[in-house]
Short mmCIF file of N, CA and C and ligand atoms in Angstrom, two decimals:
data_model
loop_
_atom_site.label_atom_id
_atom_site.label_comp_id
_atom_site.label_asym_id
_atom_site.label_seq_id
_atom_site.Cartn_x
_atom_site.Cartn_y
_atom_site.Cartn_z
N MET N 1 0.85 -1.19 0.00
CA MET N 1 0.00 0.00 0.00
C MET N 1 0.89 1.24 0.00
N ASP N 2 0.68 2.11 -1.01
CA ASP N 2 1.54 3.29 -1.07
C ASP N 2 0.79 4.57 -0.71
N ASN N 3 -0.49 4.45 -0.33
CA ASN N 3 -1.25 5.65 0.07
C ASN N 3 -1.14 5.80 1.58
N LEU N 4 -0.07 6.47 2.00
CA LEU N 4 0.23 6.56 3.42
C LEU N 4 -0.02 7.98 3.94
N PRO N 5 -0.25 8.12 5.23
CA PRO N 5 -0.38 9.47 5.80
C PRO N 5 0.87 10.29 5.50
N TYR N 6 0.68 11.60 5.31
CA TYR N 6 1.84 12.46 5.10
C TYR N 6 1.63 13.82 5.77
N THR N 7 2.70 14.52 5.97
CA THR N 7 2.65 15.90 6.46
C THR N 7 3.39 16.79 5.47
N ALA N 8 3.12 18.08 5.56
CA ALA N 8 3.86 19.06 4.76
C ALA N 8 3.96 20.33 5.57
N LEU N 9 5.11 20.91 5.59
CA LEU N 9 5.31 22.14 6.36
C LEU N 9 4.94 23.35 5.50
N ILE N 10 4.01 24.16 6.01
CA ILE N 10 3.59 25.37 5.30
C ILE N 10 3.85 26.53 6.26
N LYS N 11 5.01 27.11 6.12
CA LYS N 11 5.52 27.99 7.16
C LYS N 11 5.34 29.47 6.83
N PHE N 12 4.92 30.26 7.82
CA PHE N 12 4.90 31.71 7.67
C PHE N 12 6.34 32.22 7.65
N PRO N 13 6.66 33.35 7.04
CA PRO N 13 5.71 34.25 6.37
C PRO N 13 5.47 33.93 4.89
N ASP N 14 6.28 33.05 4.30
CA ASP N 14 6.13 32.84 2.85
C ASP N 14 4.92 31.99 2.49
N ILE N 15 4.59 31.02 3.35
CA ILE N 15 3.45 30.12 3.14
C ILE N 15 3.58 29.36 1.83
N ILE N 16 4.79 28.99 1.48
CA ILE N 16 4.99 28.13 0.31
C ILE N 16 5.35 26.75 0.85
N PRO N 17 4.57 25.72 0.51
CA PRO N 17 4.85 24.39 1.06
C PRO N 17 6.26 23.93 0.72
N GLU N 18 6.87 23.20 1.64
CA GLU N 18 8.25 22.73 1.42
C GLU N 18 8.30 21.75 0.26
N HIS N 19 7.19 21.07 0.00
CA HIS N 19 7.10 20.21 -1.18
C HIS N 19 5.63 20.13 -1.59
N CYS N 20 5.38 19.73 -2.82
CA CYS N 20 4.00 19.53 -3.27
C CYS N 20 4.03 18.58 -4.46
N ASP N 21 2.87 18.15 -4.93
CA ASP N 21 2.83 17.23 -6.08
C ASP N 21 2.86 17.97 -7.40
N GLU N 22 2.30 19.17 -7.42
CA GLU N 22 2.30 19.96 -8.65
C GLU N 22 2.31 21.45 -8.33
N HIS N 23 3.15 22.18 -9.03
CA HIS N 23 3.18 23.64 -8.90
C HIS N 23 2.60 24.22 -10.18
N ILE N 24 1.39 24.76 -10.09
CA ILE N 24 0.69 25.28 -11.27
C ILE N 24 0.93 26.78 -11.33
N VAL N 25 1.31 27.26 -12.51
CA VAL N 25 1.61 28.68 -12.69
C VAL N 25 0.70 29.24 -13.78
N ARG N 26 -0.04 30.29 -13.46
CA ARG N 26 -0.93 30.90 -14.46
C ARG N 26 -0.47 32.33 -14.75
N ARG N 27 -0.19 32.56 -16.02
CA ARG N 27 0.23 33.89 -16.45
C ARG N 27 -0.89 34.56 -17.24
N LEU N 28 -0.68 35.80 -17.62
CA LEU N 28 -1.68 36.54 -18.39
C LEU N 28 -2.19 35.75 -19.59
N THR N 29 -1.27 35.10 -20.31
CA THR N 29 -1.67 34.36 -21.53
C THR N 29 -2.69 33.27 -21.24
N SER N 30 -2.64 32.68 -20.04
CA SER N 30 -3.59 31.60 -19.74
C SER N 30 -4.95 32.16 -19.32
N MET N 31 -5.08 33.50 -19.28
CA MET N 31 -6.35 34.13 -18.90
C MET N 31 -6.92 34.95 -20.06
N ARG N 32 -6.51 34.64 -21.28
CA ARG N 32 -6.99 35.38 -22.45
C ARG N 32 -8.52 35.34 -22.50
N GLY N 33 -9.14 36.50 -22.68
CA GLY N 33 -10.61 36.56 -22.80
C GLY N 33 -11.34 36.59 -21.47
N GLN N 34 -10.61 36.48 -20.36
CA GLN N 34 -11.28 36.39 -19.06
C GLN N 34 -11.49 37.75 -18.39
N PHE N 35 -10.68 38.73 -18.75
CA PHE N 35 -10.83 40.06 -18.15
C PHE N 35 -11.71 40.93 -19.05
N ALA N 36 -12.51 41.78 -18.43
CA ALA N 36 -13.51 42.55 -19.17
C ALA N 36 -12.85 43.55 -20.13
N ASP N 37 -11.74 44.16 -19.71
CA ASP N 37 -11.11 45.22 -20.50
C ASP N 37 -10.04 44.61 -21.41
N GLN N 38 -10.44 44.22 -22.62
CA GLN N 38 -9.52 43.56 -23.55
C GLN N 38 -8.35 44.44 -23.98
N PRO N 39 -8.59 45.72 -24.32
CA PRO N 39 -7.45 46.57 -24.67
C PRO N 39 -6.41 46.66 -23.54
N ALA N 40 -6.89 46.77 -22.29
CA ALA N 40 -5.97 46.83 -21.14
C ALA N 40 -5.19 45.53 -21.04
N TYR N 41 -5.87 44.41 -21.32
CA TYR N 41 -5.21 43.10 -21.29
C TYR N 41 -4.09 43.03 -22.32
N GLU N 42 -4.40 43.44 -23.55
CA GLU N 42 -3.41 43.39 -24.63
C GLU N 42 -2.23 44.32 -24.33
N GLN N 43 -2.55 45.47 -23.77
CA GLN N 43 -1.51 46.44 -23.41
C GLN N 43 -0.53 45.85 -22.39
N LEU N 44 -1.10 45.24 -21.33
CA LEU N 44 -0.26 44.62 -20.30
C LEU N 44 0.59 43.50 -20.88
N LEU N 45 -0.05 42.69 -21.73
CA LEU N 45 0.62 41.52 -22.29
C LEU N 45 1.77 41.93 -23.22
N SER N 46 1.59 43.05 -23.92
CA SER N 46 2.64 43.50 -24.83
C SER N 46 3.91 43.88 -24.06
N ASN N 47 3.72 44.17 -22.80
CA ASN N 47 4.84 44.53 -21.93
C ASN N 47 5.51 43.29 -21.34
N GLU N 48 4.67 42.40 -20.78
CA GLU N 48 5.20 41.21 -20.10
C GLU N 48 4.07 40.22 -19.86
N ASP N 49 4.37 38.93 -20.01
CA ASP N 49 3.39 37.89 -19.69
C ASP N 49 3.43 37.65 -18.18
N MET N 50 2.76 38.55 -17.46
CA MET N 50 2.89 38.58 -15.99
C MET N 50 2.35 37.34 -15.31
N LEU N 51 2.94 37.06 -14.17
CA LEU N 51 2.48 35.97 -13.32
C LEU N 51 1.27 36.44 -12.52
N LEU N 52 0.12 35.78 -12.70
CA LEU N 52 -1.09 36.19 -11.97
C LEU N 52 -1.29 35.38 -10.70
N TYR N 53 -1.18 34.06 -10.83
CA TYR N 53 -1.34 33.24 -9.61
C TYR N 53 -0.65 31.90 -9.74
N GLU N 54 -0.43 31.29 -8.58
CA GLU N 54 0.25 30.00 -8.51
C GLU N 54 -0.52 29.09 -7.56
N VAL N 55 -0.46 27.81 -7.83
CA VAL N 55 -1.08 26.83 -6.94
C VAL N 55 -0.04 25.77 -6.59
N TYR N 56 0.11 25.50 -5.30
CA TYR N 56 0.95 24.39 -4.84
C TYR N 56 -0.01 23.28 -4.40
N ALA N 57 -0.09 22.23 -5.20
CA ALA N 57 -1.16 21.25 -5.03
C ALA N 57 -0.67 19.93 -4.43
N PHE N 58 -1.45 19.42 -3.49
CA PHE N 58 -1.27 18.07 -2.95
C PHE N 58 -2.35 17.21 -3.61
N ILE N 59 -1.94 16.27 -4.45
CA ILE N 59 -2.89 15.57 -5.30
C ILE N 59 -3.00 14.10 -4.89
N GLN N 60 -4.23 13.66 -4.71
CA GLN N 60 -4.53 12.27 -4.37
C GLN N 60 -5.22 11.60 -5.56
N PRO N 61 -5.35 10.27 -5.54
CA PRO N 61 -6.08 9.59 -6.62
C PRO N 61 -7.49 10.16 -6.77
N GLU N 62 -7.96 10.27 -8.04
CA GLU N 62 -9.27 10.89 -8.30
C GLU N 62 -10.41 9.93 -8.02
N VAL N 63 -10.53 9.52 -6.79
CA VAL N 63 -11.62 8.60 -6.42
C VAL N 63 -12.38 9.15 -5.23
N ASP N 64 -13.65 8.75 -5.17
CA ASP N 64 -14.53 9.15 -4.09
C ASP N 64 -13.89 8.78 -2.75
N GLY N 65 -13.86 9.70 -1.82
CA GLY N 65 -13.29 9.42 -0.50
C GLY N 65 -11.95 10.11 -0.30
N GLU N 66 -11.23 10.37 -1.39
CA GLU N 66 -9.94 11.07 -1.28
C GLU N 66 -10.17 12.58 -1.25
N LEU N 67 -9.18 13.32 -0.75
CA LEU N 67 -9.24 14.78 -0.72
C LEU N 67 -7.99 15.37 -1.38
N ASP N 68 -8.19 16.37 -2.23
CA ASP N 68 -7.08 17.17 -2.76
C ASP N 68 -7.00 18.45 -1.94
N SER N 69 -5.80 18.95 -1.75
CA SER N 69 -5.65 20.21 -1.02
C SER N 69 -4.48 20.99 -1.59
N GLY N 70 -4.27 22.18 -1.08
CA GLY N 70 -3.13 22.97 -1.56
C GLY N 70 -3.25 24.42 -1.17
N ILE N 71 -2.31 25.18 -1.68
CA ILE N 71 -2.23 26.61 -1.40
C ILE N 71 -2.32 27.37 -2.73
N SER N 72 -3.24 28.34 -2.80
CA SER N 72 -3.30 29.23 -3.95
C SER N 72 -2.71 30.58 -3.54
N ILE N 73 -1.87 31.12 -4.39
CA ILE N 73 -1.31 32.45 -4.15
C ILE N 73 -1.68 33.33 -5.34
N ILE N 74 -2.56 34.29 -5.10
CA ILE N 74 -2.94 35.22 -6.18
C ILE N 74 -2.14 36.50 -5.93
N HIS N 75 -1.37 36.88 -6.92
CA HIS N 75 -0.52 38.06 -6.76
C HIS N 75 -1.34 39.34 -6.96
N PRO N 76 -0.86 40.47 -6.41
CA PRO N 76 -1.62 41.71 -6.55
C PRO N 76 -1.46 42.32 -7.95
N GLY N 77 -2.49 42.97 -8.41
CA GLY N 77 -2.42 43.64 -9.71
C GLY N 77 -3.80 43.78 -10.31
N LYS N 78 -3.87 44.51 -11.43
CA LYS N 78 -5.16 44.70 -12.10
C LYS N 78 -4.98 44.66 -13.60
N VAL N 79 -6.03 44.24 -14.29
CA VAL N 79 -6.11 44.37 -15.74
C VAL N 79 -7.20 45.42 -15.96
N GLY N 80 -6.79 46.64 -16.33
CA GLY N 80 -7.75 47.74 -16.35
C GLY N 80 -8.19 48.01 -14.92
N GLN N 81 -9.50 47.93 -14.68
CA GLN N 81 -10.03 48.17 -13.33
C GLN N 81 -10.21 46.87 -12.55
N GLU N 82 -10.00 45.74 -13.23
CA GLU N 82 -10.36 44.43 -12.65
C GLU N 82 -9.16 43.79 -11.95
N TYR N 83 -9.38 43.38 -10.73
CA TYR N 83 -8.30 42.79 -9.94
C TYR N 83 -7.87 41.43 -10.50
N PHE N 84 -6.59 41.09 -10.27
CA PHE N 84 -6.09 39.76 -10.63
C PHE N 84 -6.93 38.69 -9.94
N MET N 85 -7.18 37.61 -10.67
CA MET N 85 -8.10 36.58 -10.18
C MET N 85 -7.73 35.24 -10.78
N THR N 86 -8.31 34.18 -10.25
CA THR N 86 -8.11 32.84 -10.80
C THR N 86 -9.12 32.61 -11.94
N LYS N 87 -8.88 31.55 -12.72
CA LYS N 87 -9.80 31.24 -13.82
C LYS N 87 -11.22 31.01 -13.31
N GLY N 88 -11.33 30.31 -12.22
CA GLY N 88 -12.65 29.99 -11.66
C GLY N 88 -13.26 28.80 -12.37
N HIS N 89 -14.04 28.05 -11.63
CA HIS N 89 -14.60 26.81 -12.20
C HIS N 89 -15.80 26.32 -11.42
N PHE N 90 -16.62 25.54 -12.13
CA PHE N 90 -17.54 24.61 -11.47
C PHE N 90 -16.77 23.32 -11.25
N HIS N 91 -17.20 22.49 -10.33
CA HIS N 91 -16.65 21.14 -10.27
C HIS N 91 -17.39 20.29 -11.30
N SER N 92 -16.65 19.41 -12.00
CA SER N 92 -17.28 18.54 -13.01
C SER N 92 -18.38 17.71 -12.36
N ILE N 93 -18.09 17.20 -11.18
CA ILE N 93 -19.14 16.56 -10.38
C ILE N 93 -19.70 17.67 -9.51
N LEU N 94 -20.84 18.20 -9.98
CA LEU N 94 -21.38 19.45 -9.45
C LEU N 94 -21.69 19.37 -7.95
N ASP N 95 -22.09 18.19 -7.51
CA ASP N 95 -22.49 18.03 -6.11
C ASP N 95 -21.30 17.79 -5.18
N THR N 96 -20.26 18.60 -5.34
CA THR N 96 -19.10 18.49 -4.46
C THR N 96 -18.75 19.88 -3.94
N ALA N 97 -18.41 19.95 -2.68
CA ALA N 97 -18.13 21.23 -2.01
C ALA N 97 -16.64 21.50 -1.94
N GLU N 98 -16.27 22.61 -1.34
CA GLU N 98 -14.86 22.95 -1.14
C GLU N 98 -14.75 23.85 0.08
N VAL N 99 -13.65 23.71 0.81
CA VAL N 99 -13.39 24.57 1.96
C VAL N 99 -12.13 25.38 1.68
N TYR N 100 -12.18 26.68 1.99
CA TYR N 100 -11.02 27.56 1.88
C TYR N 100 -10.69 28.14 3.24
N TYR N 101 -9.41 28.42 3.44
CA TYR N 101 -8.97 29.08 4.67
C TYR N 101 -7.96 30.15 4.27
N CYS N 102 -8.28 31.40 4.59
CA CYS N 102 -7.40 32.51 4.20
C CYS N 102 -6.23 32.62 5.17
N MET N 103 -5.02 32.60 4.63
CA MET N 103 -3.82 32.63 5.46
C MET N 103 -3.10 33.97 5.42
N LYS N 104 -3.30 34.74 4.35
CA LYS N 104 -2.54 35.98 4.21
C LYS N 104 -3.22 36.88 3.17
N GLY N 105 -3.09 38.20 3.36
CA GLY N 105 -3.60 39.14 2.37
C GLY N 105 -5.10 39.35 2.51
N LYS N 106 -5.69 39.90 1.47
CA LYS N 106 -7.15 40.08 1.48
C LYS N 106 -7.69 39.88 0.08
N GLY N 107 -8.91 39.39 0.04
CA GLY N 107 -9.51 39.15 -1.26
C GLY N 107 -10.96 38.77 -1.11
N VAL N 108 -11.54 38.30 -2.20
CA VAL N 108 -12.92 37.83 -2.16
C VAL N 108 -13.03 36.54 -2.96
N MET N 109 -14.07 35.78 -2.61
CA MET N 109 -14.44 34.63 -3.44
C MET N 109 -15.74 35.00 -4.14
N VAL N 110 -15.71 34.94 -5.47
CA VAL N 110 -16.91 35.20 -6.28
C VAL N 110 -17.51 33.84 -6.61
N MET N 111 -18.81 33.70 -6.37
CA MET N 111 -19.45 32.39 -6.54
C MET N 111 -20.77 32.52 -7.27
N GLU N 112 -21.15 31.45 -7.97
CA GLU N 112 -22.48 31.43 -8.58
C GLU N 112 -22.91 30.00 -8.88
N THR N 113 -24.23 29.84 -8.99
CA THR N 113 -24.78 28.52 -9.29
C THR N 113 -25.14 28.44 -10.78
N PRO N 114 -25.40 27.25 -11.29
CA PRO N 114 -25.82 27.13 -12.69
C PRO N 114 -27.11 27.89 -12.97
N GLU N 115 -27.91 28.15 -11.95
CA GLU N 115 -29.18 28.87 -12.13
C GLU N 115 -28.96 30.38 -12.14
N GLY N 116 -27.75 30.84 -11.82
CA GLY N 116 -27.46 32.27 -11.86
C GLY N 116 -27.53 32.97 -10.52
N ASP N 117 -27.75 32.24 -9.43
CA ASP N 117 -27.62 32.85 -8.10
C ASP N 117 -26.16 33.23 -7.91
N TRP N 118 -25.90 34.35 -7.25
CA TRP N 118 -24.50 34.75 -7.04
C TRP N 118 -24.25 35.12 -5.59
N ASN N 119 -22.99 35.10 -5.22
CA ASN N 119 -22.57 35.40 -3.87
C ASN N 119 -21.10 35.82 -3.89
N VAL N 120 -20.76 36.80 -3.06
CA VAL N 120 -19.36 37.23 -2.95
C VAL N 120 -19.03 37.32 -1.47
N LYS N 121 -17.96 36.68 -1.06
CA LYS N 121 -17.55 36.72 0.35
C LYS N 121 -16.15 37.33 0.48
N ASP N 122 -16.02 38.28 1.41
CA ASP N 122 -14.70 38.84 1.74
C ASP N 122 -13.90 37.80 2.51
N LEU N 123 -12.60 37.77 2.25
CA LEU N 123 -11.72 36.86 3.00
C LEU N 123 -10.52 37.62 3.54
N ASN N 124 -10.30 37.45 4.83
CA ASN N 124 -9.13 38.02 5.50
C ASN N 124 -8.44 36.89 6.26
N PRO N 125 -7.18 37.11 6.67
CA PRO N 125 -6.45 36.03 7.34
C PRO N 125 -7.22 35.47 8.54
N GLY N 126 -7.29 34.16 8.61
CA GLY N 126 -7.98 33.48 9.71
C GLY N 126 -9.41 33.11 9.37
N MET N 127 -9.93 33.57 8.23
CA MET N 127 -11.32 33.27 7.89
C MET N 127 -11.45 32.00 7.09
N LEU N 128 -12.45 31.23 7.46
CA LEU N 128 -12.80 30.02 6.72
C LEU N 128 -13.99 30.32 5.81
N LEU N 129 -13.98 29.72 4.65
CA LEU N 129 -15.11 29.85 3.72
C LEU N 129 -15.56 28.46 3.30
N TYR N 130 -16.85 28.22 3.39
CA TYR N 130 -17.41 26.97 2.89
C TYR N 130 -18.13 27.25 1.59
N VAL N 131 -17.71 26.59 0.53
CA VAL N 131 -18.38 26.70 -0.77
C VAL N 131 -19.23 25.44 -0.94
N PRO N 132 -20.56 25.59 -0.87
CA PRO N 132 -21.41 24.40 -0.95
C PRO N 132 -21.34 23.74 -2.33
N PRO N 133 -21.82 22.50 -2.44
CA PRO N 133 -21.94 21.87 -3.75
C PRO N 133 -22.69 22.77 -4.73
N ARG N 134 -22.34 22.71 -6.00
CA ARG N 134 -23.02 23.40 -7.11
C ARG N 134 -22.56 24.85 -7.30
N TRP N 135 -21.76 25.40 -6.41
CA TRP N 135 -21.34 26.81 -6.55
C TRP N 135 -19.98 26.89 -7.24
N ALA N 136 -19.93 27.52 -8.43
CA ALA N 136 -18.66 27.83 -9.07
C ALA N 136 -17.93 28.86 -8.21
N HIS N 137 -16.61 28.89 -8.30
CA HIS N 137 -15.85 29.78 -7.41
C HIS N 137 -14.60 30.31 -8.08
N ARG N 138 -14.32 31.57 -7.78
CA ARG N 138 -13.14 32.28 -8.32
C ARG N 138 -12.56 33.14 -7.21
N SER N 139 -11.24 33.07 -7.01
CA SER N 139 -10.56 33.88 -5.99
C SER N 139 -10.04 35.16 -6.63
N VAL N 140 -10.21 36.27 -5.92
CA VAL N 140 -9.80 37.58 -6.43
C VAL N 140 -8.96 38.28 -5.35
N ASN N 141 -7.79 38.77 -5.73
CA ASN N 141 -6.94 39.51 -4.79
C ASN N 141 -7.31 40.99 -4.85
N THR N 142 -7.84 41.53 -3.74
CA THR N 142 -8.27 42.94 -3.74
C THR N 142 -7.26 43.85 -3.05
N SER N 143 -6.07 43.33 -2.77
CA SER N 143 -5.02 44.17 -2.20
C SER N 143 -4.22 44.79 -3.35
N ASP N 144 -3.71 46.00 -3.13
CA ASP N 144 -2.88 46.63 -4.16
C ASP N 144 -1.42 46.21 -4.07
N SER N 145 -1.05 45.58 -2.96
CA SER N 145 0.38 45.34 -2.76
C SER N 145 0.75 43.95 -2.25
N GLU N 146 -0.21 43.22 -1.69
CA GLU N 146 0.13 41.98 -1.00
C GLU N 146 -0.45 40.76 -1.70
N ASP N 147 0.26 39.63 -1.62
CA ASP N 147 -0.29 38.37 -2.12
C ASP N 147 -1.55 37.99 -1.32
N PHE N 148 -2.47 37.32 -1.99
CA PHE N 148 -3.65 36.75 -1.34
C PHE N 148 -3.42 35.24 -1.30
N VAL N 149 -3.31 34.70 -0.08
CA VAL N 149 -2.90 33.29 0.07
C VAL N 149 -4.01 32.50 0.76
N ILE N 150 -4.49 31.46 0.10
CA ILE N 150 -5.58 30.66 0.66
C ILE N 150 -5.27 29.17 0.55
N PHE N 151 -5.63 28.47 1.61
CA PHE N 151 -5.55 27.00 1.62
C PHE N 151 -6.90 26.46 1.18
N TYR N 152 -6.90 25.37 0.41
CA TYR N 152 -8.18 24.77 -0.03
C TYR N 152 -8.15 23.27 0.15
N VAL N 153 -9.33 22.70 0.28
CA VAL N 153 -9.46 21.24 0.27
C VAL N 153 -10.81 20.86 -0.32
N TYR N 154 -10.80 19.87 -1.22
CA TYR N 154 -12.03 19.45 -1.89
C TYR N 154 -11.93 17.98 -2.28
N PRO N 155 -13.06 17.33 -2.56
CA PRO N 155 -13.03 15.91 -2.92
C PRO N 155 -12.20 15.67 -4.19
N ALA N 156 -11.31 14.70 -4.12
CA ALA N 156 -10.34 14.50 -5.21
C ALA N 156 -10.99 14.05 -6.52
N HIS N 157 -12.21 13.53 -6.45
CA HIS N 157 -12.87 13.07 -7.69
C HIS N 157 -13.74 14.18 -8.31
N ALA N 158 -13.73 15.40 -7.72
CA ALA N 158 -14.65 16.46 -8.16
C ALA N 158 -14.40 16.91 -9.61
N GLY N 159 -13.14 17.01 -10.01
CA GLY N 159 -12.81 17.47 -11.36
C GLY N 159 -13.09 18.96 -11.53
N HIS N 160 -12.62 19.52 -12.65
CA HIS N 160 -12.79 20.96 -12.91
C HIS N 160 -13.49 21.17 -14.24
N ASP N 161 -14.53 21.99 -14.22
CA ASP N 161 -15.23 22.39 -15.44
C ASP N 161 -14.99 23.89 -15.62
N TYR N 162 -14.05 24.23 -16.51
CA TYR N 162 -13.71 25.63 -16.75
C TYR N 162 -14.56 26.24 -17.88
N GLY N 163 -15.20 25.38 -18.66
CA GLY N 163 -15.85 25.79 -19.90
C GLY N 163 -16.86 26.92 -19.76
N THR N 164 -17.82 26.76 -18.86
CA THR N 164 -18.89 27.75 -18.71
C THR N 164 -18.31 29.12 -18.36
N ILE N 165 -17.38 29.13 -17.45
CA ILE N 165 -16.78 30.39 -17.00
C ILE N 165 -15.95 31.01 -18.13
N GLU N 166 -15.21 30.16 -18.87
CA GLU N 166 -14.40 30.69 -19.97
C GLU N 166 -15.27 31.36 -21.02
N THR N 167 -16.46 30.82 -21.23
CA THR N 167 -17.35 31.35 -22.26
C THR N 167 -17.87 32.74 -21.93
N GLN N 168 -18.29 32.95 -20.70
CA GLN N 168 -18.94 34.24 -20.38
C GLN N 168 -18.54 34.85 -19.06
N GLY N 169 -17.66 34.20 -18.33
CA GLY N 169 -17.23 34.75 -17.04
C GLY N 169 -18.28 34.55 -15.96
N PHE N 170 -18.00 35.16 -14.81
CA PHE N 170 -18.96 35.12 -13.70
C PHE N 170 -19.96 36.26 -13.86
N ARG N 171 -21.07 36.15 -13.19
CA ARG N 171 -22.11 37.18 -13.27
C ARG N 171 -21.62 38.52 -12.72
N LYS N 172 -20.75 38.48 -11.73
CA LYS N 172 -20.24 39.70 -11.09
C LYS N 172 -18.73 39.82 -11.27
N LEU N 173 -18.28 41.05 -11.47
CA LEU N 173 -16.86 41.36 -11.58
C LEU N 173 -16.45 42.15 -10.33
N ILE N 174 -15.18 42.02 -9.96
CA ILE N 174 -14.65 42.80 -8.83
C ILE N 174 -13.67 43.82 -9.41
N VAL N 175 -14.05 45.09 -9.31
CA VAL N 175 -13.27 46.15 -9.95
C VAL N 175 -12.96 47.28 -8.96
N ASP N 176 -11.97 48.07 -9.34
CA ASP N 176 -11.64 49.28 -8.59
C ASP N 176 -11.86 50.46 -9.51
N GLN N 177 -12.89 51.25 -9.21
CA GLN N 177 -13.18 52.42 -10.04
C GLN N 177 -12.67 53.68 -9.35
N GLY N 178 -11.70 53.49 -8.45
CA GLY N 178 -11.07 54.63 -7.78
C GLY N 178 -11.30 54.65 -6.29
N SER N 179 -12.24 53.82 -5.80
CA SER N 179 -12.55 53.84 -4.37
C SER N 179 -12.43 52.46 -3.73
N GLY N 180 -11.59 51.60 -4.32
CA GLY N 180 -11.41 50.26 -3.76
C GLY N 180 -12.36 49.25 -4.39
N PRO N 181 -12.32 48.01 -3.88
CA PRO N 181 -13.08 46.94 -4.53
C PRO N 181 -14.59 47.15 -4.52
N GLN N 182 -15.18 46.87 -5.66
CA GLN N 182 -16.61 47.06 -5.86
C GLN N 182 -17.13 45.88 -6.68
N ILE N 183 -18.36 45.49 -6.42
CA ILE N 183 -18.99 44.42 -7.18
C ILE N 183 -19.84 45.05 -8.28
N VAL N 184 -19.56 44.69 -9.54
CA VAL N 184 -20.36 45.24 -10.64
C VAL N 184 -20.83 44.09 -11.54
N ASP N 185 -21.86 44.38 -12.35
CA ASP N 185 -22.37 43.38 -13.29
C ASP N 185 -21.36 43.14 -14.41
N ASN N 186 -21.28 41.90 -14.84
CA ASN N 186 -20.45 41.53 -15.99
C ASN N 186 -21.31 41.64 -17.25
N PRO N 187 -21.00 42.57 -18.15
CA PRO N 187 -21.84 42.77 -19.33
C PRO N 187 -21.88 41.55 -20.27
N ARG N 188 -20.88 40.70 -20.15
CA ARG N 188 -20.77 39.52 -21.02
C ARG N 188 -21.65 38.36 -20.54
N TRP N 189 -22.13 38.45 -19.30
CA TRP N 189 -22.84 37.33 -18.68
C TRP N 189 -24.27 37.21 -19.22
N LEU N 190 -24.69 35.99 -19.48
CA LEU N 190 -26.06 35.74 -19.94
C LEU N 190 -26.80 34.88 -18.92
N ALA N 191 -28.07 35.21 -18.71
CA ALA N 191 -28.89 34.38 -17.85
C ALA N 191 -29.03 32.99 -18.46
N PRO N 192 -29.18 31.94 -17.62
CA PRO N 192 -29.24 30.57 -18.16
C PRO N 192 -30.25 30.41 -19.28
N GLU N 193 -31.41 31.11 -19.18
CA GLU N 193 -32.47 30.95 -20.18
C GLU N 193 -32.11 31.63 -21.51
N ASP N 194 -31.11 32.52 -21.50
CA ASP N 194 -30.72 33.23 -22.73
C ASP N 194 -29.51 32.58 -23.41
N ARG N 195 -28.98 31.54 -22.80
CA ARG N 195 -27.80 30.89 -23.40
C ARG N 195 -28.24 29.90 -24.47
N LYS N 196 -27.38 29.75 -25.50
CA LYS N 196 -27.74 28.82 -26.58
C LYS N 196 -27.48 27.38 -26.14
FE1 FE2 Q 1 -12.87 24.05 -6.77
#
């Protein structure tokens, strides 16, 4: 049997695990079409393919009963008025939940259901967030200077469905129009009944 208990040291202040199974790196190019302000996106990209976020993942077999966990680090920055964020996803197996724990920085989790219900929760260090089954989720760093660092754990067989979000984004965007983070409507978003 090779599925044995393990530990991993996740030490302050860096909060980067001493080891992990996969280090996922997402740059501007992997978020093409995801930010509302396309000209601002192209402008930034022409300068540098910036690092937006990283995930240090502990990966278990994709079977019912196992749990995947890890650390997401969303770096500070904006594309136009929109804060740096993760791609966001539904779980392929929709009836699976996820738990987040904020370790550093500040940000929000943007969430929505297939029916178009939406929810946004602020996250600060020490806060736990429960994302119930069926809620898509995206992490957004709302700090101008600090990394947003969150621990997550979810069922290892849940899988990721990025398709719906890639097509039209989330119903709500998190932007800074000069007075800090604000929730605004995403003009690209369509109600479920209006989608083809
Ligand atoms: Fe998830």
